[in-house]
Coordinates of C-alpha atoms in Angstrom, one line a residue:
M279 CA -11.1 124.6 4.1
P280 CA -12.3 128.1 5.2
A281 CA -15.8 128.5 6.6
L282 CA -18.4 129.6 4.0
R283 CA -20.0 133.0 4.5
S284 CA -23.7 132.9 5.3
R285 CA -26.3 134.9 3.4
P286 CA -30.1 134.5 3.1
I287 CA -31.5 132.3 0.3
F288 CA -34.2 133.9 -1.9
A289 CA -36.6 131.2 -3.1
L290 CA -38.2 131.4 -6.5
C291 CA -40.9 129.0 -7.3
L292 CA -41.2 127.8 -10.9
A293 CA -44.9 127.5 -10.6
S294 CA -45.1 131.3 -10.4
G295 CA -43.7 131.7 -13.9
L296 CA -40.0 131.0 -14.1
L297 CA -39.1 129.0 -17.2
L298 CA -36.7 126.1 -17.6
S299 CA -34.5 126.6 -20.7
G300 CA -31.6 124.9 -22.4
A301 CA -29.4 127.6 -20.9
G302 CA -30.7 126.8 -17.4
I303 CA -31.5 129.1 -14.6
A304 CA -28.3 130.5 -13.3
Q305 CA -27.6 131.8 -9.8
E306 CA -31.2 131.5 -8.5
F307 CA -32.6 129.2 -5.9
Y308 CA -36.0 127.7 -6.9
T309 CA -38.3 124.8 -6.1
L310 CA -40.6 122.3 -7.9
K311 CA -43.5 121.6 -5.6
G312 CA -46.5 119.2 -5.9
H313 CA -45.4 115.7 -4.9
G314 CA -47.1 114.0 -2.0
G315 CA -44.0 112.3 -0.6
P316 CA -40.2 112.6 -0.5
V317 CA -38.3 113.0 -3.8
K318 CA -36.0 110.1 -4.5
G319 CA -34.9 110.6 -8.1
I320 CA -34.3 113.5 -10.5
D321 CA -33.2 113.8 -14.1
V322 CA -32.8 116.7 -16.7
S323 CA -33.7 116.2 -20.3
P324 CA -31.0 116.4 -23.0
S325 CA -32.2 119.9 -24.0
G326 CA -32.4 121.0 -20.4
E327 CA -36.0 122.1 -21.0
S328 CA -37.7 119.4 -18.8
V329 CA -37.1 117.8 -15.4
L330 CA -38.3 114.5 -14.2
T331 CA -38.8 113.7 -10.5
A332 CA -39.5 110.3 -8.8
S333 CA -41.3 110.2 -5.5
F334 CA -42.3 108.0 -2.6
D335 CA -45.9 108.9 -3.6
Y336 CA -45.5 106.3 -6.4
T337 CA -45.6 109.1 -9.0
V338 CA -43.2 110.5 -11.6
G339 CA -43.4 114.2 -12.2
L340 CA -42.7 115.7 -15.7
W341 CA -41.9 119.4 -15.3
R342 CA -42.0 121.7 -18.2
S343 CA -42.1 125.5 -17.7
G344 CA -42.7 124.9 -14.0
T345 CA -45.9 123.0 -14.6
P346 CA -46.1 119.3 -13.5
R347 CA -47.6 116.5 -15.4
W348 CA -48.1 113.4 -13.3
L349 CA -47.1 110.0 -14.7
E350 CA -48.7 107.3 -12.7
G351 CA -47.9 103.6 -13.2
H352 CA -45.8 102.3 -10.4
D353 CA -47.4 100.2 -7.6
A354 CA -44.9 101.4 -5.0
A355 CA -42.4 104.2 -4.4
A356 CA -40.6 105.5 -7.5
N357 CA -36.9 105.5 -6.9
A358 CA -35.2 106.7 -10.1
V359 CA -36.0 108.5 -13.4
L360 CA -34.0 108.8 -16.6
F361 CA -34.6 110.6 -19.9
I362 CA -33.8 108.3 -22.8
D363 CA -34.4 111.3 -25.2
E364 CA -36.8 114.2 -25.3
A365 CA -39.8 112.0 -26.0
R366 CA -39.0 108.9 -23.9
A367 CA -38.0 108.2 -20.3
A368 CA -37.6 105.4 -17.8
S369 CA -38.5 105.1 -14.2
A370 CA -37.8 102.4 -11.5
G371 CA -39.5 101.5 -8.3
D372 CA -40.0 99.5 -5.2
D373 CA -42.5 97.4 -7.2
F374 CA -39.6 95.6 -8.8
A375 CA -40.5 97.2 -12.2
V376 CA -38.9 99.4 -14.8
L377 CA -41.4 101.6 -16.7
L378 CA -40.7 103.0 -20.2
W379 CA -42.6 106.2 -20.8
D380 CA -44.0 107.8 -23.9
L381 CA -43.8 111.3 -22.5
E382 CA -46.3 112.8 -24.9
A383 CA -48.9 110.1 -24.5
G384 CA -48.3 109.7 -20.8
T385 CA -48.3 105.9 -21.2
A386 CA -45.8 103.3 -20.1
E387 CA -44.6 99.9 -21.0
R388 CA -43.8 97.8 -18.0
L389 CA -40.6 95.8 -17.9
E390 CA -40.5 93.0 -15.4
G391 CA -38.0 90.4 -14.4
H392 CA -36.3 91.8 -11.2
Q393 CA -37.0 90.1 -7.9
G394 CA -36.3 93.1 -5.7
K395 CA -36.7 96.9 -5.7
V396 CA -35.0 98.8 -8.6
I397 CA -33.2 101.9 -7.5
G398 CA -30.9 102.9 -10.3
L399 CA -31.0 103.5 -14.1
A400 CA -28.3 104.2 -16.7
R401 CA -28.6 104.6 -20.5
S402 CA -26.1 103.6 -23.1
P403 CA -24.6 106.4 -25.2
D404 CA -26.6 105.3 -28.3
A405 CA -29.8 105.1 -26.3
A406 CA -30.3 101.5 -27.4
T407 CA -29.8 99.8 -24.0
L408 CA -31.1 100.6 -20.5
A409 CA -29.3 99.3 -17.4
S410 CA -31.3 98.8 -14.1
S411 CA -29.8 98.3 -10.7
S412 CA -31.7 96.1 -8.3
W413 CA -31.5 95.0 -4.7
D414 CA -32.0 91.5 -5.9
G415 CA -28.3 91.6 -6.7
S416 CA -28.7 91.7 -10.4
I417 CA -28.3 94.3 -13.2
G418 CA -30.9 94.3 -16.0
L419 CA -29.8 95.1 -19.5
W420 CA -32.9 96.0 -21.5
D421 CA -33.0 96.3 -25.3
L422 CA -35.1 99.5 -25.7
A423 CA -36.3 98.4 -29.1
T424 CA -37.8 95.1 -28.0
G425 CA -37.9 95.3 -24.2
T426 CA -36.0 92.1 -24.0
P427 CA -33.8 91.8 -20.9
R428 CA -30.5 90.1 -20.0
F429 CA -29.5 89.9 -16.3
L430 CA -26.0 90.3 -15.1
K431 CA -25.3 88.4 -11.9
G432 CA -22.2 88.4 -9.8
H433 CA -22.7 90.8 -6.9
S434 CA -23.4 89.2 -3.6
A435 CA -25.8 91.9 -2.5
G436 CA -28.0 94.7 -3.9
V437 CA -26.7 96.7 -6.9
N438 CA -27.1 100.5 -6.3
A439 CA -25.7 102.2 -9.4
T440 CA -24.3 101.6 -12.9
A441 CA -22.5 103.6 -15.6
F442 CA -21.8 102.9 -19.3
S443 CA -18.4 103.5 -21.0
A444 CA -18.3 106.2 -23.7
D445 CA -18.7 103.6 -26.5
G446 CA -21.3 101.6 -24.6
S447 CA -19.3 98.4 -24.7
T448 CA -18.5 98.3 -20.9
L449 CA -20.7 98.7 -17.8
Y450 CA -19.5 99.6 -14.3
S451 CA -21.5 98.7 -11.3
A452 CA -21.5 99.5 -7.6
S453 CA -23.0 97.4 -4.9
T454 CA -23.9 97.0 -1.2
D455 CA -21.3 94.2 -1.2
G456 CA -18.7 97.0 -1.2
T457 CA -17.3 96.3 -4.7
L458 CA -17.0 98.0 -8.1
R459 CA -17.3 95.5 -10.9
V460 CA -16.7 95.8 -14.7
W461 CA -18.9 94.0 -17.3
D462 CA -18.8 93.3 -21.0
V463 CA -22.1 94.4 -22.4
A464 CA -22.1 92.2 -25.5
T465 CA -21.5 89.0 -23.6
A466 CA -23.2 90.1 -20.3
Q467 CA -20.2 88.7 -18.5
E468 CA -18.1 90.2 -15.6
T469 CA -14.6 91.0 -16.9
R470 CA -13.0 92.1 -13.6
L471 CA -13.4 93.2 -10.0
L472 CA -12.2 96.8 -10.1
L473 CA -12.0 97.4 -6.3
R474 CA -13.2 96.4 -2.9
H475 CA -14.1 99.3 -0.6
G476 CA -15.0 97.4 2.5
F477 CA -18.3 99.1 3.0
G478 CA -21.4 99.2 0.8
I479 CA -21.0 101.5 -2.3
N480 CA -24.1 103.6 -3.0
T481 CA -23.2 105.9 -5.9
L482 CA -21.1 105.8 -9.0
V483 CA -20.4 108.3 -11.8
L484 CA -18.0 108.0 -14.7
N485 CA -15.9 110.7 -16.5
A486 CA -14.9 108.7 -19.5
D487 CA -12.9 111.5 -21.1
K488 CA -10.6 111.8 -18.1
G489 CA -10.5 108.1 -17.3
W490 CA -11.9 108.1 -13.8
L491 CA -14.8 106.9 -11.7
A492 CA -16.1 108.6 -8.6
Y493 CA -18.0 106.7 -6.0
G494 CA -19.6 107.2 -2.6
A495 CA -20.0 104.7 0.2
V496 CA -21.9 103.9 3.4
D497 CA -18.9 104.8 5.6
G498 CA -18.8 108.3 4.0
G499 CA -16.0 107.4 1.6
T500 CA -16.0 109.8 -1.4
R501 CA -13.2 108.8 -3.8
I502 CA -12.1 109.2 -7.4
V503 CA -10.3 106.2 -8.9
D504 CA -8.6 105.3 -12.1
V505 CA -11.1 103.6 -14.4
D506 CA -8.7 100.9 -15.5
T507 CA -6.8 100.1 -12.3
G508 CA -9.1 101.1 -9.5
E509 CA -6.2 103.0 -7.9
K510 CA -7.1 106.1 -5.9
I511 CA -6.6 109.4 -7.6
A512 CA -8.3 111.7 -5.0
D513 CA -10.1 111.3 -1.7
F514 CA -12.8 113.8 -0.6
T515 CA -14.1 111.9 2.4
L516 CA -15.5 114.0 5.1
D517 CA -16.9 113.1 8.5
R518 CA -20.4 112.6 7.2
R519 CA -22.1 109.4 6.2
P520 CA -23.6 107.6 4.3
I521 CA -23.1 109.0 0.8
L522 CA -26.4 108.6 -0.9
A523 CA -26.4 110.7 -4.1
M524 CA -23.9 111.8 -6.7
D525 CA -23.8 113.5 -10.1
I526 CA -21.3 114.9 -12.6
S527 CA -21.9 118.1 -14.6
R528 CA -22.2 117.6 -18.4
D529 CA -18.8 119.1 -19.0
G530 CA -17.3 116.6 -16.6
R531 CA -15.7 119.4 -14.4
L532 CA -18.0 119.4 -11.3
L533 CA -18.9 116.6 -9.0
A534 CA -21.8 116.9 -6.6
V535 CA -22.2 114.7 -3.5
G536 CA -25.2 114.3 -1.2
D537 CA -25.1 112.5 2.2
G538 CA -27.3 111.2 4.9
E539 CA -26.8 114.2 7.1
G540 CA -28.3 116.6 4.6
Y541 CA -25.1 118.2 3.1
I542 CA -24.3 118.8 -0.6
M543 CA -20.6 119.0 -1.5
V544 CA -19.4 120.3 -4.9
I545 CA -16.0 119.4 -6.1
D546 CA -14.0 121.0 -8.9
T547 CA -12.4 117.8 -10.3
E548 CA -10.0 119.7 -12.5
R549 CA -8.5 121.7 -9.6
G550 CA -9.0 118.8 -7.2
R551 CA -10.7 120.8 -4.5
I552 CA -14.0 121.3 -2.8
V553 CA -15.6 124.6 -4.1
N554 CA -18.8 124.5 -2.1
D555 CA -20.1 122.5 0.8
F556 CA -23.4 123.4 2.4
K557 CA -26.2 122.0 4.6
A558 CA -29.2 121.6 2.2
A559 CA -31.6 119.7 4.4
L560 CA -32.8 120.8 7.8
R561 CA -33.4 117.2 8.7
G562 CA -32.8 114.0 6.9
P563 CA -30.7 112.9 3.9
V564 CA -30.1 114.1 0.4
W565 CA -31.4 111.2 -1.8
A566 CA -31.2 112.7 -5.3
L567 CA -28.9 115.1 -7.1
R568 CA -28.7 116.3 -10.7
F569 CA -26.9 119.2 -12.3
S570 CA -28.9 121.5 -14.7
A571 CA -27.9 121.2 -18.3
D572 CA -25.5 124.1 -18.1
G573 CA -24.0 123.0 -14.8
Q574 CA -24.9 126.3 -13.0
N575 CA -27.5 124.8 -10.7
I576 CA -27.7 121.6 -8.7
H577 CA -31.1 120.0 -8.1
A578 CA -31.7 118.0 -5.0
G579 CA -34.4 115.8 -3.4
G580 CA -34.9 114.5 0.2
L581 CA -37.6 114.2 2.8
D582 CA -39.5 117.2 1.6
D583 CA -42.3 116.9 -1.0
A584 CA -40.3 119.1 -3.5
M585 CA -37.2 119.3 -5.6
Y586 CA -34.9 122.2 -4.6
S587 CA -32.3 123.8 -6.9
W588 CA -29.3 125.8 -5.7
P589 CA -26.8 127.9 -7.8
V590 CA -23.6 125.9 -7.7
E591 CA -21.5 129.0 -6.7
A592 CA -23.9 130.2 -3.9
D593 CA -22.7 130.8 -0.4
A594 CA -25.6 128.6 0.7
T595 CA -25.1 127.7 4.3
E596 CA -28.7 127.9 5.4
A597 CA -30.8 124.7 5.1
A598 CA -33.8 124.9 2.8
M599 CA -35.0 121.3 2.2
A600 CA -37.5 120.0 4.8
A601 CA -37.7 123.5 6.2
G602 CA -41.2 122.7 7.4
E603 CA -41.7 120.0 10.0
R604 CA -42.5 116.6 8.6
S605 CA -45.0 114.8 10.8
F606 CA -42.8 111.8 11.2
L607 CA -40.0 114.0 12.5
E608 CA -42.0 115.8 15.2
D609 CA -40.9 115.5 18.8
P610 CA -42.6 112.4 20.1
A611 CA -42.7 113.8 23.6
E612 CA -45.2 116.5 22.5
M613 CA -47.9 114.0 21.5
G614 CA -49.9 111.2 22.9
N615 CA -49.0 107.6 22.2
G616 CA -51.7 107.0 19.6
E617 CA -50.8 110.1 17.7
R618 CA -47.1 109.2 18.0
Q619 CA -47.9 105.7 16.4
F620 CA -49.8 107.4 13.6
K621 CA -47.1 109.9 12.8
R622 CA -44.3 107.3 12.8
K623 CA -46.2 104.4 11.1
C624 CA -48.8 106.0 8.9
S625 CA -48.4 109.7 8.1
I626 CA -45.8 109.5 5.4
C627 CA -48.4 107.6 3.2
H628 CA -51.8 108.8 4.5
T629 CA -53.6 112.0 5.5
L630 CA -56.6 112.3 7.8
T631 CA -58.2 115.0 5.6
P632 CA -60.9 114.4 2.9
D633 CA -58.1 115.1 0.3
S634 CA -55.3 112.5 0.0
K635 CA -52.9 115.2 -1.1
R636 CA -51.0 113.0 -3.6
R637 CA -49.8 110.7 -0.8
A638 CA -48.7 107.1 -1.5
G639 CA -51.8 105.8 0.2
P640 CA -55.5 106.8 0.3
T641 CA -56.8 109.2 2.9
L642 CA -57.9 107.7 6.2
Y643 CA -60.7 110.2 6.6
G644 CA -63.9 108.3 7.4
L645 CA -61.9 105.1 7.9
F646 CA -64.1 103.2 10.4
G647 CA -66.9 101.2 8.7
R648 CA -65.4 101.7 5.3
P649 CA -64.8 98.7 3.0
A650 CA -61.1 98.2 2.1
G651 CA -60.2 99.4 -1.4
S652 CA -63.1 101.8 -1.7
V653 CA -61.7 105.4 -1.7
A654 CA -62.7 106.9 -5.1
G655 CA -59.8 108.0 -7.3
Y656 CA -57.1 105.8 -5.6
S657 CA -55.4 103.0 -7.6
Y658 CA -55.6 100.0 -5.3
S659 CA -53.9 96.7 -5.7
Q660 CA -56.1 93.9 -7.0
T661 CA -55.7 92.2 -3.7
L662 CA -57.1 95.0 -1.7
Q663 CA -59.9 95.6 -4.2
T664 CA -61.2 92.1 -3.7
A665 CA -60.5 91.8 0.0
A666 CA -63.7 91.4 2.1
I667 CA -62.5 93.7 4.8
I668 CA -64.4 96.4 6.7
W669 CA -62.1 98.7 8.6
N670 CA -62.9 98.6 12.3
D671 CA -61.1 98.1 15.7
E672 CA -60.6 94.4 15.0
T673 CA -59.4 94.6 11.4
I674 CA -57.0 97.5 12.1
D675 CA -55.6 95.6 15.1
A676 CA -55.0 92.5 13.0
L677 CA -53.4 94.6 10.2
F678 CA -50.7 95.9 12.6
D679 CA -50.5 92.7 14.7
L680 CA -49.7 90.4 11.8
G681 CA -48.3 93.0 9.4
P682 CA -49.8 94.0 6.0
D683 CA -47.7 91.5 4.2
H684 CA -49.4 88.7 6.1
Y685 CA -52.8 90.1 6.8
I686 CA -53.4 91.2 3.1
P687 CA -50.7 89.5 1.0
G688 CA -50.0 91.3 -2.2
S689 CA -51.2 94.7 -1.1
K690 CA -49.1 97.9 -1.6
M691 CA -48.8 98.6 2.1
P692 CA -45.2 98.5 3.4
M693 CA -44.2 95.6 5.7
Q694 CA -44.4 96.9 9.3
R695 CA -45.9 95.8 12.6
I696 CA -46.9 97.3 15.9
T697 CA -46.1 94.5 18.3
A698 CA -47.3 95.9 21.6
Q699 CA -51.1 95.6 22.2
Q700 CA -51.2 98.9 24.0
D701 CA -49.6 100.7 21.1
R702 CA -52.2 99.2 18.7
D703 CA -55.0 100.1 21.1
D704 CA -53.8 103.7 21.3
L705 CA -53.4 104.0 17.6
I706 CA -56.9 102.7 17.0
A707 CA -58.3 105.2 19.5
Y708 CA -56.5 108.0 17.9
L709 CA -57.6 107.0 14.4
R710 CA -61.2 106.7 15.5
A711 CA -61.2 110.3 16.7
A712 CA -58.9 111.9 14.2
S713 CA -60.5 110.3 11.1
S714 CA -64.0 111.4 11.9
E715 CA -65.6 114.8 11.3
E716 CA -66.4 115.1 15.0
G717 CA -62.8 114.4 16.0
R718 CA -61.4 116.9 13.5
E719 CA -63.6 119.7 15.0
K720 CA -62.3 119.2 18.5

């Protein structure tokens, strides 16, 4: 494939006045900014007038005319979002839950039953059933009228993605166990094993009209297969891995693929060739992809706190996502050990400023001597609200020595430890200085 020509990318921010419309925004690069953590899921409304984003900051963003409305209900990172129709949506998270949103009221019904994080959502064509993909190895089938679930079990590892057939009677699923499976929706039974890839399969999209499935795998495999036989139709595997995101344009012609090395590949499935392939992220993966309603733009999310959108036909060879340095990606040789521990273990969720900046965790400003669960405006778990803990050298040391899941069972804090005493001591010393007004002035 010939090298793409390079040209500058001109960024337009929707917040400055650009409008989303059913016709889409053609041939312009733009961003949606405001999240306090990486963007992990994206969806576009049926009309094309609204966008949903899911973020590591626990929040779902509803974007209309470039202005965000924050939907808060998850107790951990939000991984996936999906419009059911213009007035309703669903989101899924690390808190094992699926939330059904009334978008006008901003309220959610919580659907529970999974025993692991939920990372994928699919809607039946009649919008009567929602499928949820969970790392507990099951698929949830939720009746959207009653909220009643049925759970499909057969995969031997986490389920990453699902897709409904055109009539809604069949469901296809992709799993970390390396298989694509087929299910009868009415009976909630597996009907056949479509294929074994050999490595975990992360993504799945269906073109029902043309009779094919596309999938992406951990080893970089990007293939299109026959929906009935599983036989390979085309292979677009490049030397990049893993494949993490995939979407198909509404007319079924274009397939977009995002990988762990920050590239977005666009395939014209009718001509059977790659029509664009560019590095979208300066560092890190592309976690989420979605075409605009008209198929002229491709929206993407990754490590940055924003959604980025490229024109499909742009000669975009210059990375834009994560163009600014993320603190946890900074060169560890350029900082002391205490700061290094903070940047790698804490900074993605917490700030050291009085403002939490929409992060997944509360600010650590003024941490020492503060009761746990006491920062105003932050939604703590019940466990932390009732914990009789004062943050000081001893309690912070115990938190990272035992791990949050053992020191404060049931809290939202991710499971992580700092095993070396010197590393914990250095982190505590850094936090004592950096979280105080005196330390910030130095």
